[in-house]
Coordinates of C-alpha atoms in Angstrom, one line a residue:
M1 CA -7.9 -13.4 -27.0
E2 CA -10.3 -13.7 -24.0
L3 CA -9.1 -13.3 -20.4
S4 CA -10.0 -16.7 -19.7
L5 CA -8.0 -18.1 -22.4
A6 CA -5.1 -15.9 -21.5
H7 CA -1.8 -17.2 -19.8
P8 CA -2.7 -17.7 -16.1
V9 CA 0.2 -15.4 -15.0
L10 CA -1.3 -12.7 -17.2
T11 CA -4.8 -13.3 -16.0
A12 CA -3.5 -12.8 -12.3
F13 CA -2.1 -9.5 -13.4
M14 CA -5.2 -8.2 -15.1
C15 CA -7.2 -9.4 -12.2
G16 CA -4.9 -7.5 -9.6
S17 CA -4.8 -4.5 -11.7
L18 CA -8.3 -4.2 -11.8
S19 CA -8.7 -4.8 -8.0
G20 CA -6.3 -2.2 -7.3
T21 CA -7.8 0.4 -9.7
C22 CA -11.1 0.1 -7.5
S23 CA -9.5 0.2 -4.1
T24 CA -7.3 3.0 -5.0
L25 CA -10.1 5.5 -6.3
L26 CA -12.2 4.6 -3.2
F27 CA -9.5 5.1 -0.6
Q28 CA -7.1 7.6 -1.9
P29 CA -8.6 10.3 0.5
L30 CA -7.3 8.3 3.3
D31 CA -3.7 8.0 1.9
L32 CA -3.7 11.7 1.4
V33 CA -4.6 12.5 5.0
K34 CA -2.0 9.8 6.4
T35 CA 0.6 11.7 4.3
R36 CA -0.3 14.9 5.7
L37 CA -0.4 14.1 9.0
Q38 CA 3.0 12.2 8.9
T39 CA 4.8 15.3 7.1
L40 CA 3.0 18.2 9.6
Q41 CA 5.6 21.1 10.0
G42 CA 6.1 24.7 10.8
G43 CA 3.8 26.4 13.3
T44 CA 1.8 23.1 14.1
K45 CA 3.5 20.7 16.4
P46 CA 3.3 17.2 15.2
G47 CA 1.4 15.0 17.4
S48 CA -0.6 17.6 19.2
S49 CA -3.9 16.8 20.6
Q50 CA -5.5 19.4 18.3
V51 CA -4.3 17.6 15.1
G52 CA -5.8 14.5 14.0
M53 CA -7.4 12.9 10.9
V54 CA -10.5 15.0 10.9
S55 CA -8.6 18.4 11.4
V56 CA -6.4 17.7 8.3
L57 CA -9.5 16.3 6.3
L58 CA -11.4 19.5 6.8
T59 CA -8.3 21.6 6.3
V60 CA -7.7 19.9 2.8
V61 CA -11.3 20.4 1.9
R62 CA -11.4 24.0 3.1
T63 CA -8.1 25.2 1.2
E64 CA -8.1 22.8 -1.7
R65 CA -11.8 21.8 -2.2
L66 CA -13.3 18.4 -2.1
L67 CA -11.2 17.1 -5.1
G68 CA -8.2 18.1 -3.0
L69 CA -8.7 14.9 -1.2
W70 CA -8.1 12.8 -4.3
K71 CA -4.7 15.0 -5.0
G72 CA -2.2 12.2 -5.9
V73 CA -4.9 9.8 -7.3
F74 CA -3.0 9.7 -10.8
P75 CA 0.4 8.8 -9.3
S76 CA -1.3 6.3 -7.0
F77 CA -3.1 4.8 -10.2
A78 CA 0.3 4.8 -12.0
R79 CA 1.8 2.9 -9.0
T80 CA -1.1 0.7 -7.8
I81 CA -2.7 -0.7 -11.2
P82 CA 0.7 -2.0 -12.4
G83 CA 2.1 -2.6 -8.9
V84 CA -0.7 -4.7 -7.7
G85 CA -1.0 -6.5 -10.8
I86 CA 2.8 -7.2 -10.4
Y87 CA 2.1 -8.3 -6.9
F88 CA -0.7 -10.7 -7.7
S89 CA 1.1 -12.4 -10.9
T90 CA 4.4 -12.7 -8.8
F91 CA 2.2 -14.3 -6.0
Y92 CA 0.6 -16.7 -8.5
S93 CA 3.6 -17.6 -10.1
L94 CA 5.6 -18.3 -6.8
K95 CA 2.7 -20.4 -5.5
Q96 CA 2.1 -22.4 -8.6
R97 CA 5.9 -23.1 -8.6
F98 CA 6.5 -24.0 -5.0
F99 CA 2.9 -25.0 -3.6
P100 CA 0.8 -25.9 -6.2
D101 CA -1.3 -28.7 -4.3
G102 CA -3.0 -27.0 -1.6
P103 CA -3.5 -23.7 0.7
P104 CA 0.0 -22.7 2.0
G105 CA 0.9 -22.9 5.5
A106 CA 1.7 -20.1 7.9
L107 CA 5.4 -19.9 7.2
H108 CA 4.9 -20.7 3.4
A109 CA 2.3 -17.8 3.6
V110 CA 5.0 -15.2 4.9
L111 CA 7.6 -16.3 2.4
L112 CA 5.0 -15.9 -0.6
G113 CA 3.7 -12.5 0.6
G114 CA 7.1 -11.3 1.4
G115 CA 8.8 -12.3 -1.9
A116 CA 5.8 -11.1 -4.0
R117 CA 5.9 -7.8 -2.3
T118 CA 9.7 -7.4 -2.6
V119 CA 9.5 -7.8 -6.4
A120 CA 6.5 -5.3 -6.8
G121 CA 8.1 -2.8 -4.1
V122 CA 11.5 -2.6 -6.0
I123 CA 10.1 -2.0 -9.5
M124 CA 7.4 0.3 -8.4
L125 CA 9.5 2.5 -6.2
P126 CA 10.2 5.5 -8.5
V127 CA 6.4 6.1 -8.7
T128 CA 5.8 5.3 -4.9
V129 CA 8.4 8.3 -4.5
I130 CA 6.3 10.9 -6.7
K131 CA 2.9 9.7 -5.3
T132 CA 4.0 10.5 -1.7
R133 CA 5.4 13.9 -2.8
F134 CA 2.3 14.8 -4.5
E135 CA 0.2 13.9 -1.5
C136 CA 2.4 15.9 1.0
G137 CA 1.5 19.3 -0.7
R138 CA 5.2 20.3 -0.7
Y139 CA 5.9 19.9 -4.4
S140 CA 4.1 21.6 -7.3
Y141 CA 4.4 18.7 -10.1
G142 CA 2.3 18.9 -12.9
S143 CA 2.3 15.3 -14.0
V144 CA 4.0 11.9 -13.1
A145 CA 5.8 12.1 -16.2
G146 CA 7.1 15.7 -15.4
A147 CA 7.7 14.8 -11.9
L148 CA 9.9 11.9 -12.9
R149 CA 12.0 14.1 -15.2
S150 CA 12.4 16.9 -12.6
V151 CA 13.8 14.6 -10.1
C152 CA 16.2 13.1 -12.4
R153 CA 17.2 16.7 -13.7
T154 CA 17.7 18.3 -10.1
E155 CA 18.2 15.5 -7.9
G156 CA 19.6 12.7 -9.9
P157 CA 18.1 9.4 -10.7
G158 CA 18.9 7.9 -7.3
A159 CA 16.4 10.2 -5.7
L160 CA 13.6 7.9 -7.2
F161 CA 14.8 5.1 -5.0
S162 CA 14.9 7.2 -1.9
G163 CA 13.6 5.3 1.0
L164 CA 14.1 1.8 -0.6
M165 CA 14.9 0.1 2.6
A166 CA 12.5 1.8 4.7
T167 CA 9.9 1.0 1.9
L168 CA 11.0 -2.7 2.1
F169 CA 11.0 -2.7 5.7
R170 CA 7.5 -1.6 5.8
D171 CA 5.9 -3.5 2.6
V172 CA 7.4 -6.7 2.8
P173 CA 6.4 -7.5 6.6
F174 CA 3.1 -6.0 5.9
S175 CA 2.3 -8.3 3.0
A176 CA 4.1 -11.5 4.5
L177 CA 2.0 -10.7 7.9
Y178 CA -1.3 -10.0 5.9
V179 CA -0.8 -13.0 3.6
M180 CA -0.3 -15.4 6.7
F181 CA -3.1 -13.8 8.9
Y182 CA -5.5 -13.7 5.7
S183 CA -4.7 -17.3 4.7
Q184 CA -4.9 -18.7 8.3
T185 CA -8.3 -17.1 9.0
K186 CA -9.7 -18.4 5.9
A187 CA -8.6 -21.8 6.6
A188 CA -10.2 -21.7 9.8
L189 CA -13.7 -20.7 8.3
P190 CA -16.4 -23.6 8.4
E191 CA -16.8 -25.6 5.3
E192 CA -20.3 -24.6 4.8
I193 CA -19.5 -20.9 4.5
S194 CA -16.2 -21.2 2.5
S195 CA -18.4 -23.1 -0.4
S196 CA -21.4 -20.8 0.0
S197 CA -22.6 -17.6 -1.7
S198 CA -21.5 -15.7 1.2
A199 CA -17.7 -16.5 0.9
P200 CA -16.7 -13.2 -0.8
L201 CA -18.3 -11.4 2.3
A202 CA -16.2 -13.9 4.8
N203 CA -13.2 -13.5 2.9
F204 CA -13.5 -9.6 3.0
G205 CA -14.0 -10.0 6.8
C206 CA -10.9 -12.2 7.0
G207 CA -9.1 -9.5 4.9
I208 CA -10.2 -6.7 7.5
L209 CA -8.8 -8.7 10.5
A210 CA -5.4 -9.5 8.7
G211 CA -5.0 -5.7 7.3
V212 CA -5.7 -4.2 11.1
L213 CA -3.0 -6.6 12.5
A214 CA -0.4 -6.2 9.6
S215 CA -1.0 -2.2 9.4
L216 CA -0.5 -1.8 13.3
I217 CA 2.8 -3.7 13.4
T218 CA 4.5 -2.2 10.3
Q219 CA 3.2 1.5 10.9
P220 CA 6.7 3.0 12.3
A221 CA 8.3 1.8 9.0
D222 CA 5.6 3.9 7.1
V223 CA 6.3 7.0 9.0
V224 CA 10.1 6.7 8.4
K225 CA 9.5 5.8 4.7
T226 CA 7.4 8.9 4.2
H227 CA 10.1 11.3 5.9
V228 CA 12.8 9.8 3.5
Q229 CA 10.9 10.3 0.5
V230 CA 9.7 13.7 1.2
N231 CA 13.1 15.0 2.6
P232 CA 15.5 13.0 0.1
E233 CA 18.6 14.4 1.9
L234 CA 17.6 12.3 5.0
R235 CA 18.8 8.7 5.4
T236 CA 16.7 6.0 7.2
L237 CA 18.5 6.2 10.3
Q238 CA 18.4 10.2 10.3
A239 CA 14.8 10.0 9.8
V240 CA 14.3 7.6 12.9
R241 CA 16.4 9.9 15.0
L242 CA 14.6 13.1 13.8
I243 CA 11.1 11.5 14.3
H244 CA 12.0 10.3 17.8
Q245 CA 13.7 13.7 18.7
E246 CA 10.5 15.6 17.6
S247 CA 7.7 13.5 18.9
G248 CA 9.1 10.3 20.8
L249 CA 7.7 7.1 20.0
R250 CA 4.4 8.3 19.4
G251 CA 5.8 10.2 16.3
F252 CA 6.1 6.6 14.9
F253 CA 2.2 5.9 14.8
R254 CA 1.3 9.2 13.5
G255 CA -1.1 8.9 10.6
A256 CA -2.0 5.2 12.2
V257 CA -5.6 5.4 11.9
P258 CA -6.1 6.7 8.4
R259 CA -3.3 4.3 7.1
C260 CA -4.8 1.4 9.0
L261 CA -8.4 2.2 7.5
R262 CA -6.9 2.6 3.9
R263 CA -4.5 -0.4 4.0
T264 CA -6.9 -2.7 5.4
L265 CA -10.0 -1.8 3.4
M266 CA -7.7 -1.6 0.2
S267 CA -6.2 -4.9 0.9
A268 CA -9.4 -6.7 1.7
M269 CA -11.0 -5.5 -1.2
A270 CA -8.1 -6.2 -3.6
W271 CA -7.9 -9.8 -2.4
T272 CA -11.5 -10.3 -2.4
V273 CA -12.1 -9.0 -6.0
Y274 CA -8.9 -11.0 -7.2
E275 CA -9.9 -14.1 -5.5
H276 CA -13.4 -13.8 -6.9
M277 CA -12.5 -13.0 -10.6
M278 CA -9.7 -15.8 -10.5
S279 CA -12.5 -18.4 -9.3
N280 CA -15.0 -17.3 -12.0
L281 CA -12.1 -17.8 -14.6
G282 CA -11.6 -21.3 -13.4
L283 CA -8.1 -20.6 -11.7
K284 CA -6.8 -21.2 -8.2
S285 CA -5.9 -18.0 -6.6

């Protein structure tokens, strides 16, 4: 069956998965650098002035070669390809069910974005945990499947859901805020731009603005989530206290630059590709 003839929800899933594949491959190095910054330990004092995105980037290239920047890309694919598909298909289903007649308002956009991210986040959390461990450099897993088996055998299945609350506290507000900012800035565009051939570029610009705002607001939750998933013995409140003791309030914004770049560019690209594909297939996104 051709994609254009498939069920609209399945079409949304496939468009979302494709957009997630492209953005993950391009921006995986930023995610790896962000994770390394957030999990610095040992002789290097976290948050010190000499430790930054560039120094971590150069260290990875020097010790693990250029391809080391894509360490964890396969767990990222395992998480992002179905995860973004689930997110967009859930978003499409909720929008068609509750707001079928037009673009959602600000509050409705918050509910749509948060609801879709909750579903995708819970389903994909085990792979998110493995992805974070691959990127931090402390674990020597051979494959995603092997890592899942190892965690279940040595730590129990519950470890695959470590950081659930921290993940939801990060991802649900991010998605809710992103969709709200994105939909409202798009709605403010002049009609001649929205209906022109430059609309995808304008939408990408709206996505950049929305991504920067949503990323900065949710950065502390991302740092806490990373600590809990890398150190499964920690609970969310324990991780908050540990980060504050080690680095103060500054510690909650460690890795903000690479995360902001990655989340902003990935989200903007994913939404632009998704909406363009859905439009070409004659479906409202």
